[in-house]
Structure formats: structure tokens, C-alpha cells
PDB file of C-alpha atoms in Angstrom:
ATOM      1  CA  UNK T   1     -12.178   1.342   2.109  1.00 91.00           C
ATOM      2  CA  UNK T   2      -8.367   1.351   1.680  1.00 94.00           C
ATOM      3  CA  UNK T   3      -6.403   0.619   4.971  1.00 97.00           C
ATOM      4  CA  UNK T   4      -3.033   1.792   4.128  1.00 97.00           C
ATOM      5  CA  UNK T   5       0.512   1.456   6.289  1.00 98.00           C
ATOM      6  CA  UNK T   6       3.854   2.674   5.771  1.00 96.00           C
ATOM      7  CA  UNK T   7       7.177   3.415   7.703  1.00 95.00           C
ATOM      8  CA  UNK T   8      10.959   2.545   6.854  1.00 92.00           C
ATOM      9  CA  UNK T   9      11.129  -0.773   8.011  1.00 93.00           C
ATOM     10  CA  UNK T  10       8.168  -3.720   8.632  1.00 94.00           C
ATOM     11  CA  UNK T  11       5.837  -2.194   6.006  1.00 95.00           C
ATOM     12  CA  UNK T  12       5.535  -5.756   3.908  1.00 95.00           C
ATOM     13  CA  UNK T  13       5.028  -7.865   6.133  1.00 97.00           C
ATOM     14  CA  UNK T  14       2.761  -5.945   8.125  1.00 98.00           C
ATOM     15  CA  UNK T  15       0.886  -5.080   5.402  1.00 97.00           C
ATOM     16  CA  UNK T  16       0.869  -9.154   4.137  1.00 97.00           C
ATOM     17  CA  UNK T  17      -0.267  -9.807   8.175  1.00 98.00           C
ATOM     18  CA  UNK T  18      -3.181  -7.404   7.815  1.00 98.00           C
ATOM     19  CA  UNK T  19      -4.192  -8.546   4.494  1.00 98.00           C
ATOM     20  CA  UNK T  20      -4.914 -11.843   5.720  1.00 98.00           C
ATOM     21  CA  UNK T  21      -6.833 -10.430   9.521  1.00 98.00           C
ATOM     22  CA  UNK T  22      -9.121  -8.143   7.356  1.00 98.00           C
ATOM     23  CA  UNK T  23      -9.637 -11.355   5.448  1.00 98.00           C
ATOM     24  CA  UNK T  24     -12.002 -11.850   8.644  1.00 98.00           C
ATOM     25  CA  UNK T  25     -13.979  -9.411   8.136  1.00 97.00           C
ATOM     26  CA  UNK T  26     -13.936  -8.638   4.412  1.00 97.00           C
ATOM     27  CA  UNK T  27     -14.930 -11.600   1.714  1.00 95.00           C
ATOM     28  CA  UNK T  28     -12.537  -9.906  -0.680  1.00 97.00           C
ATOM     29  CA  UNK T  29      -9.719  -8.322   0.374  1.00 98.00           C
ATOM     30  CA  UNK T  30      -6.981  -6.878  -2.231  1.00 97.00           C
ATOM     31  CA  UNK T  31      -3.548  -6.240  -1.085  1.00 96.00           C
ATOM     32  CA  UNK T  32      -1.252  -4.011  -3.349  1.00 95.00           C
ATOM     33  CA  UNK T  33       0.862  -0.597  -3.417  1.00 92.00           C
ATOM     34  CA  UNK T  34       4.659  -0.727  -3.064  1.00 87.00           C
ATOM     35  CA  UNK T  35       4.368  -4.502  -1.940  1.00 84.00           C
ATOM     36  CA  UNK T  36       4.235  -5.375  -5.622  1.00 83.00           C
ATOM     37  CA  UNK T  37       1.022  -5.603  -7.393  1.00 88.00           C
ATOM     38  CA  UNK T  38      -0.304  -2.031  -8.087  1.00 90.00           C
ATOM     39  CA  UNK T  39      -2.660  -0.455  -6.163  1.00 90.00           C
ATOM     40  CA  UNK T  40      -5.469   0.311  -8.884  1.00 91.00           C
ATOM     41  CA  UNK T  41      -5.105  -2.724  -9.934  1.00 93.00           C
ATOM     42  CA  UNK T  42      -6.278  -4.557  -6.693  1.00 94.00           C
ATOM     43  CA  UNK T  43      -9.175  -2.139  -6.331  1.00 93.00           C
ATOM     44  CA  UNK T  44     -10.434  -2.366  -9.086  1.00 94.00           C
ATOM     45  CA  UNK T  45     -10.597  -6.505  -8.853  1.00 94.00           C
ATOM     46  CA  UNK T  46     -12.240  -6.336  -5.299  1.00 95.00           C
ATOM     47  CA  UNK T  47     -14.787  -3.618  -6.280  1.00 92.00           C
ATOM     48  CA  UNK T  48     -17.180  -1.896  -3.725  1.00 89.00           C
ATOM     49  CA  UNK T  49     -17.790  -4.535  -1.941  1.00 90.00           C
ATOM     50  CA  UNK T  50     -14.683  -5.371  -0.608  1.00 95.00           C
ATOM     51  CA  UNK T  51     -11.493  -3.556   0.983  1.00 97.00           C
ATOM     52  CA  UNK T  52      -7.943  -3.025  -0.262  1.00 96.00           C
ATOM     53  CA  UNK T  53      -4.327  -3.125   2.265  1.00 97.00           C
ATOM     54  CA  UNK T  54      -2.004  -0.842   0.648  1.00 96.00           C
ATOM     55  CA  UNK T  55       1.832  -0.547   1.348  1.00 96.00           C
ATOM     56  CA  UNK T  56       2.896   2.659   0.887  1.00 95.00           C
ATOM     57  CA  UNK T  57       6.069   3.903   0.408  1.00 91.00           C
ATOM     58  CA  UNK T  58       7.448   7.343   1.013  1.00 88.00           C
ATOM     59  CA  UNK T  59       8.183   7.647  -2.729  1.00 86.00           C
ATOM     60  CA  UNK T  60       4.772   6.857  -3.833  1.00 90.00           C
ATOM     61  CA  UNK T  61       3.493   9.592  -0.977  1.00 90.00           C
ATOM     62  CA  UNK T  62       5.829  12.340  -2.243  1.00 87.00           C
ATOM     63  CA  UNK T  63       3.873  12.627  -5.579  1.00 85.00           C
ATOM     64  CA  UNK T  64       0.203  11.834  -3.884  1.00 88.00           C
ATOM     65  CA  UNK T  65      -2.130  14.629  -3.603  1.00 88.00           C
ATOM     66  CA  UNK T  66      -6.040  13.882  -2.298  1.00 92.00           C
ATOM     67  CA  UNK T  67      -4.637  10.345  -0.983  1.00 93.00           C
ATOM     68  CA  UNK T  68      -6.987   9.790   1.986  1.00 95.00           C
ATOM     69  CA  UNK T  69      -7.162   6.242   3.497  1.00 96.00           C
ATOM     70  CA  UNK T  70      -9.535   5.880   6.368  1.00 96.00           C
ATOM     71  CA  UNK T  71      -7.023   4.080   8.773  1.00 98.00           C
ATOM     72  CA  UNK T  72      -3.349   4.912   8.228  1.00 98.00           C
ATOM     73  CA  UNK T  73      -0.486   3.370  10.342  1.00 98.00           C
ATOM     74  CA  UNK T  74       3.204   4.449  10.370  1.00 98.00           C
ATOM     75  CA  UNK T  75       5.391   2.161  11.757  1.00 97.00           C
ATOM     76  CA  UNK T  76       8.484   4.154  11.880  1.00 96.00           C
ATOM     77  CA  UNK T  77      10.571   7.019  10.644  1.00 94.00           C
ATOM     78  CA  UNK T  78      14.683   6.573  10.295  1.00 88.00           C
ATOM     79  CA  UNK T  79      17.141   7.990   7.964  1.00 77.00           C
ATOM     80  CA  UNK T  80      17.313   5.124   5.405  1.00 68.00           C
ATOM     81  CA  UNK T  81      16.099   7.296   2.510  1.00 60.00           C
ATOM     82  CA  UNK T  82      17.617  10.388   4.014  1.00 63.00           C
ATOM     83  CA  UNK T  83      20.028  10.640   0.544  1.00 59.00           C
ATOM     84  CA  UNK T  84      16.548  10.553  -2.126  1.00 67.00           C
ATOM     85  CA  UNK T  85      14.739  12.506  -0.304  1.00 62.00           C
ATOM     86  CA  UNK T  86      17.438  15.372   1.248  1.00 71.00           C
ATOM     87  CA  UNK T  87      16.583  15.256   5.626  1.00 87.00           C
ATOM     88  CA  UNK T  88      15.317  13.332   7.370  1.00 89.00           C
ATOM     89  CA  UNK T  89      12.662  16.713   8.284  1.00 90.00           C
ATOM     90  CA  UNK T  90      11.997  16.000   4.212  1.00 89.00           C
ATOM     91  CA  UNK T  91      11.065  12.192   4.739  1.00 89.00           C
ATOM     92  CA  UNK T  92       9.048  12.549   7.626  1.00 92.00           C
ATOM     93  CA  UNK T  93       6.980  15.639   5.781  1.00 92.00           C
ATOM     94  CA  UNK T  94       6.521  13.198   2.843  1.00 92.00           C
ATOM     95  CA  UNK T  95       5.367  10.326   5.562  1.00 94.00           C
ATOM     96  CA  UNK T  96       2.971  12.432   7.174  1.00 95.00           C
ATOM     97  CA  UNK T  97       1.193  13.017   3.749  1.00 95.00           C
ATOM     98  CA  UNK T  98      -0.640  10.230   4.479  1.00 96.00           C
ATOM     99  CA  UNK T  99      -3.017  11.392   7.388  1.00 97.00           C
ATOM    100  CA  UNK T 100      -3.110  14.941   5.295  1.00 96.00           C
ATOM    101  CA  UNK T 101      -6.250  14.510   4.851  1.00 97.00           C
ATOM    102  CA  UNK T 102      -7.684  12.349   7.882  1.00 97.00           C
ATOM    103  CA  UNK T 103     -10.976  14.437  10.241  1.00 97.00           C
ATOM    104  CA  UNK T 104     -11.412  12.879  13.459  1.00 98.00           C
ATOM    105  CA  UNK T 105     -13.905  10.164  11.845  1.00 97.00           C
ATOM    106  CA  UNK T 106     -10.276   8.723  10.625  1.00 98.00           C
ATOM    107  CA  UNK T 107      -8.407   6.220  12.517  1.00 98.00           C
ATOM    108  CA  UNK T 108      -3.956   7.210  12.490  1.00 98.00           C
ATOM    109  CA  UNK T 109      -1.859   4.068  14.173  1.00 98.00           C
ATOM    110  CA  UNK T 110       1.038   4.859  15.277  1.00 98.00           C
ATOM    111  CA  UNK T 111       4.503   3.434  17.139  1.00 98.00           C
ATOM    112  CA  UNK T 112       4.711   4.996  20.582  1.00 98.00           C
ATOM    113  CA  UNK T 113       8.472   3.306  21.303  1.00 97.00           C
ATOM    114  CA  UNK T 114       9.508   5.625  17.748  1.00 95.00           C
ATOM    115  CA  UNK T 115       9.995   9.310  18.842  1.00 95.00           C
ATOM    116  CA  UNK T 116       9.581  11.079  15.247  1.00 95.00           C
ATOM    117  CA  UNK T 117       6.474   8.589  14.657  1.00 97.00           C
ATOM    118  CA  UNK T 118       5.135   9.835  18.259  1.00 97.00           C
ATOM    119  CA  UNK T 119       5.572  13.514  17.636  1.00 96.00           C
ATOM    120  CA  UNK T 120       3.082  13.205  15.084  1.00 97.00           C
ATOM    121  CA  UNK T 121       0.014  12.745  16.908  1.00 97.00           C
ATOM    122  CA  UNK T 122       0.468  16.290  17.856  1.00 97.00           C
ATOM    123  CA  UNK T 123       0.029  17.028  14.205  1.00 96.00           C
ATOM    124  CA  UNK T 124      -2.778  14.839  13.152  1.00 97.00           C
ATOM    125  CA  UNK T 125      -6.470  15.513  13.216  1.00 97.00           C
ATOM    126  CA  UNK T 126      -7.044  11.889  13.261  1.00 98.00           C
ATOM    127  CA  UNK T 127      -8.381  10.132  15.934  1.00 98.00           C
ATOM    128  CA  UNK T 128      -4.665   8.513  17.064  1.00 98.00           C
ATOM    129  CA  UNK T 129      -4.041   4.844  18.323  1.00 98.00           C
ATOM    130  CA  UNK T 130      -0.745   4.286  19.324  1.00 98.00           C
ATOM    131  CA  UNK T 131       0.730   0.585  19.666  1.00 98.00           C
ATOM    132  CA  UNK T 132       3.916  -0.335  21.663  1.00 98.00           C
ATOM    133  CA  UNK T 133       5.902  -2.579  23.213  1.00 97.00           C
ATOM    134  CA  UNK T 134       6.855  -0.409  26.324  1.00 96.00           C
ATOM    135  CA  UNK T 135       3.816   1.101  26.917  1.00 97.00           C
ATOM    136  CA  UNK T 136       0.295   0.633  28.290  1.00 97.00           C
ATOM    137  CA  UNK T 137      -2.635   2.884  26.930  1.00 96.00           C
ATOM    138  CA  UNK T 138      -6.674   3.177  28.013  1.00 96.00           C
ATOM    139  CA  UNK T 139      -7.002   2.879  23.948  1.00 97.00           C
ATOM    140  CA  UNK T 140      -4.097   1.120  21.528  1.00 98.00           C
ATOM    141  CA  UNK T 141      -2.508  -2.088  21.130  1.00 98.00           C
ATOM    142  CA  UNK T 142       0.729  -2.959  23.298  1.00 98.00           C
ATOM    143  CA  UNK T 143       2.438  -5.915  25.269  1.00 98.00           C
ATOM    144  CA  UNK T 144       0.715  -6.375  28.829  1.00 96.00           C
ATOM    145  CA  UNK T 145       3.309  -8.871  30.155  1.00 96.00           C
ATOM    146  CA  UNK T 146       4.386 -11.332  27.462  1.00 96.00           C
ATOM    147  CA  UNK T 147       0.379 -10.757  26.145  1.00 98.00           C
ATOM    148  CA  UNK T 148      -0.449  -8.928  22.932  1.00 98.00           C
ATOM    149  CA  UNK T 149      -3.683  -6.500  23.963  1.00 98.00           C
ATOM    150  CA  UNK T 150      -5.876  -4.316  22.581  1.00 98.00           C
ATOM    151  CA  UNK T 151      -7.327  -1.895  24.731  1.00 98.00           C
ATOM    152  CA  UNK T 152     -10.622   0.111  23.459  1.00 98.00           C
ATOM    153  CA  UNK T 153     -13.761   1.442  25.192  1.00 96.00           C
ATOM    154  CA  UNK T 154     -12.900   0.654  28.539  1.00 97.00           C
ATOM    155  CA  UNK T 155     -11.824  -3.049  27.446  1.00 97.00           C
ATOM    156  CA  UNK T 156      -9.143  -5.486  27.147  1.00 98.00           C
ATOM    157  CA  UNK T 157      -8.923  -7.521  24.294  1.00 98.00           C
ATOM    158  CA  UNK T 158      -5.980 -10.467  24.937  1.00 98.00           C
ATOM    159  CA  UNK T 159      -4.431 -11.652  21.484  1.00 98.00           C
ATOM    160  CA  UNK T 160      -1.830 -14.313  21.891  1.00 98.00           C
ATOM    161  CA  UNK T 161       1.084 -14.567  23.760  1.00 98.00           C
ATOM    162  CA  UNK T 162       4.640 -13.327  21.941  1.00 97.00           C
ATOM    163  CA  UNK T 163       5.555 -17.344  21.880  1.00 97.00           C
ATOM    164  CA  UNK T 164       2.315 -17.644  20.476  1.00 98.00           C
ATOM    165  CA  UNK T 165       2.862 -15.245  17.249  1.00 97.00           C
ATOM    166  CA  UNK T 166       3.758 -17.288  13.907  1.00 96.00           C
ATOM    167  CA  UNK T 167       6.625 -14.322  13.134  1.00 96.00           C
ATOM    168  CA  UNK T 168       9.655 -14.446  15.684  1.00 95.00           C
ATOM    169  CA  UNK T 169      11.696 -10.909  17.338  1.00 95.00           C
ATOM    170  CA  UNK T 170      10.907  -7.785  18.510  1.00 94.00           C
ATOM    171  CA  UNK T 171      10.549  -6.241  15.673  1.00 95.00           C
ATOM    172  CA  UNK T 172       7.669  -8.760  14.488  1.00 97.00           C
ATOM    173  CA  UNK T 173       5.795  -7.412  17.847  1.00 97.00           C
ATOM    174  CA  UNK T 174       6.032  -4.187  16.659  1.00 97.00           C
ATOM    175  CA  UNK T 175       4.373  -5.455  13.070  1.00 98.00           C
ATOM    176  CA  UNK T 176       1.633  -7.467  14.719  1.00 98.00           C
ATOM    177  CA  UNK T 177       0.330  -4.902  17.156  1.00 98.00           C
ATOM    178  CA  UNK T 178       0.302  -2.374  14.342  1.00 98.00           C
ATOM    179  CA  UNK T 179      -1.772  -4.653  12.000  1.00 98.00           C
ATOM    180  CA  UNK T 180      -3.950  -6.000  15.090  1.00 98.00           C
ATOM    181  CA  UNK T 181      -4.398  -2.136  15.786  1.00 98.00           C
ATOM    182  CA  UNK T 182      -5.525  -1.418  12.417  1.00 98.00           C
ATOM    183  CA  UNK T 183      -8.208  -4.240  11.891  1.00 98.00           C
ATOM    184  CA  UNK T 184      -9.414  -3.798  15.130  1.00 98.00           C
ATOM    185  CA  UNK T 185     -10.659  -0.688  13.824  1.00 98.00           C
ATOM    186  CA  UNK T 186     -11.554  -1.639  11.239  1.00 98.00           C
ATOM    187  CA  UNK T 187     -13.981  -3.885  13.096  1.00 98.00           C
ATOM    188  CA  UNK T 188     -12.244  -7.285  12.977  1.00 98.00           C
ATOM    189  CA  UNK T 189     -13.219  -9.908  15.722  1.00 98.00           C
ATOM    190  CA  UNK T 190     -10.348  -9.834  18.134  1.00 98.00           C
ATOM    191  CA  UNK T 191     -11.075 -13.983  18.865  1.00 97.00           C
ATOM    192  CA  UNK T 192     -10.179 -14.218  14.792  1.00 98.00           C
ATOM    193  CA  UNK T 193      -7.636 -12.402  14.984  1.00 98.00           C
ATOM    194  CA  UNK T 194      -6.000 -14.166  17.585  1.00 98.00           C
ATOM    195  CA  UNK T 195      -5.890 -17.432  15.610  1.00 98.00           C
ATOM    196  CA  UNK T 196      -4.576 -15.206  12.360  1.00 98.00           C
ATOM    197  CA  UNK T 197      -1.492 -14.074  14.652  1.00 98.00           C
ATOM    198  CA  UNK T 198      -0.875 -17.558  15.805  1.00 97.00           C
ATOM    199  CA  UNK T 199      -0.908 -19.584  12.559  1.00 97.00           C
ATOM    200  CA  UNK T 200       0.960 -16.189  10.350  1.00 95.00           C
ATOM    201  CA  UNK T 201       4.405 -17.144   9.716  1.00 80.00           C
TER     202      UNK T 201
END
């Protein structure tokens, strides 16, 4: 499987955090894309058995065509490449390439507190997870006090406090409930993860 974020901002070290919770769950986990090491190149060295984190850009997504991970997250959508690609409508159409292809077996993670991220859950057919740090859900990740959650299936999974996370600012939150979202379902152990987020940093 290939768990795959992007957005404008947060995408490394999101993707560098997530790397290291599906190491958790996966005995061989590659982690490559736009971060710096290609992509093919870490699937091919973790083989079958194993999963790949891939950091996407929108420049890599522009020219993709039958790219199809099974969870996607999006962290956030503002005019920073506004110039290469032409609008800001043009970005965001070569963003959402990346759930193109989900059904509703496929997992989309998205920021709630970023309007033109939001607005695409009414375009996915994913099954959508939104994280936040203003907002409460019945299923995604957000901030319940000064707590990182995860809420799923009726449950409340408590993370570690925002003291507590290894990276520092708001804008770290953001980054650690996305990657918390996406290997929790993936299937990581929420307890593991926990100690991941604390030590990350």
C-alpha cells in the first residue's frame, strides 16, 4: 500500500512523522516522492511486504494519470504556486488528482480549519476523515481541549497532550493530527502512536 499526503505547506514533515508511526505497524516502511528519494525507488526496496509514505507534490500530480493511493491526505490549498500553475482553481484541480481515483473502500484526510481543502469532501467518493484544530467530529482526528484525539466507531482515542508533541506551533498540530489520522487508518495502535508523537522532534 502507498499512503500518500500532499498540500502547500507541512507536507515533509508530515510525511517524515508518518513514516516513522506506520513504522508500528509495518516492518518495512519506505518513505519517498517529492521529499527526496524517488518514489519507485523506495517501493521497489520495501517490496510486497511492506508499505511506502509518499510526499506528493502538486507538480508531480499534474502529470499523474492512474495514481491511486489507498489513504490520501491534503493538508492545505493556498496560492504559493498560483504563478506555475495559472489559479489557484488550476492548483486545487491538480491537488484533487490525488483522490481521482479513490471508491468508498478509500480513506481521503483532510483539514477542516482550510476552506478550499474542506470543499472537497463534497467532491470525493472517498470515505472522508477530516482533522482539525477547531473542530470536534463523531469520526476524525482534532484537539479536545489541549488533547490530540482520534475519534472512530463510536470511540475516543487520546494521543498526547500539545506540550506533549516532540514538534512545537500550531501548525505542527495541524501535521500531527493529519499523520495520526492517516495511520490510524491504516490500522496503527493508537497507544504506539502516542509515544511516536511524543519522542518526534
Amino acid at each position: 500500500p502507498i499512503y500518500a499526503v500532499t498540500g502547500t505547506n507541512g507536507k515533509t514533515t508530515t510525511v517524515t512523522l508518518l513514516g516513522l508511526l506506520m513504522e508500528t505497524l509495518y516492518d518495512k516502511v519506505g518513505v519517498g516522492g517529492n521529499i527526496g528519494t524517488p518514489l519507485c525507488d523506495e517501493v521497489l526496496r520495501v517490496g510486497s511486504e511492506g508499505c511506502t509514505v509518499a510526499e506528493i507534490s502538486s507538480y508531480q500530480l499534474e502529470a499523474s494519470e492512474g495514481f491511486n493511493p489507498h489513504i490520501a491526505a491534503i493538508l492545505n490549498v493556498t496560492p504559493d504556486h498560483v504563478v506555475r500553475h495559472g489559479s489557484i482553481e488550476v492548483y486545487q484541480a491538480c491537488k484533487e488528482k490525488i483522490f481521482a481515483h479513490h471508491t468508498k473502500d478509500d480513506f481521503l484526510v483532510l483539514n477542516y480549519d482550510n476552506d478550499r481543502t474542506r470543499s472537497m469532501a463534497e467532491r470525493a467518493e472517498s470515505t472522508v476523515f477530516f482533522f482539525s484544530r477547531s473542530e470536534r467530529f463523531m469520526e476524525g482526528a482534532f484537539l479536545n481541549g489541549d488533547m490530540l484525539v482520534i475519534a472512530s466507531g463510536g470511540k475516543q482515542y487520546d494521543l498526547c497532550t500539545v506540550d506533549e508533541l516532540g514538534i512545537k506551533g500550531a501548525h505542527n498540530v495541524e501535521n500531527a493530527l493529519a499523520a495520526s489520522a492517516v495511520a490510524f487508518l491504516a490500522g496503527a495502535d493508537p497507544q504506539k502512536m502516542a509515544a511516536v508523537l511524543k519522542s518526534f522532534g
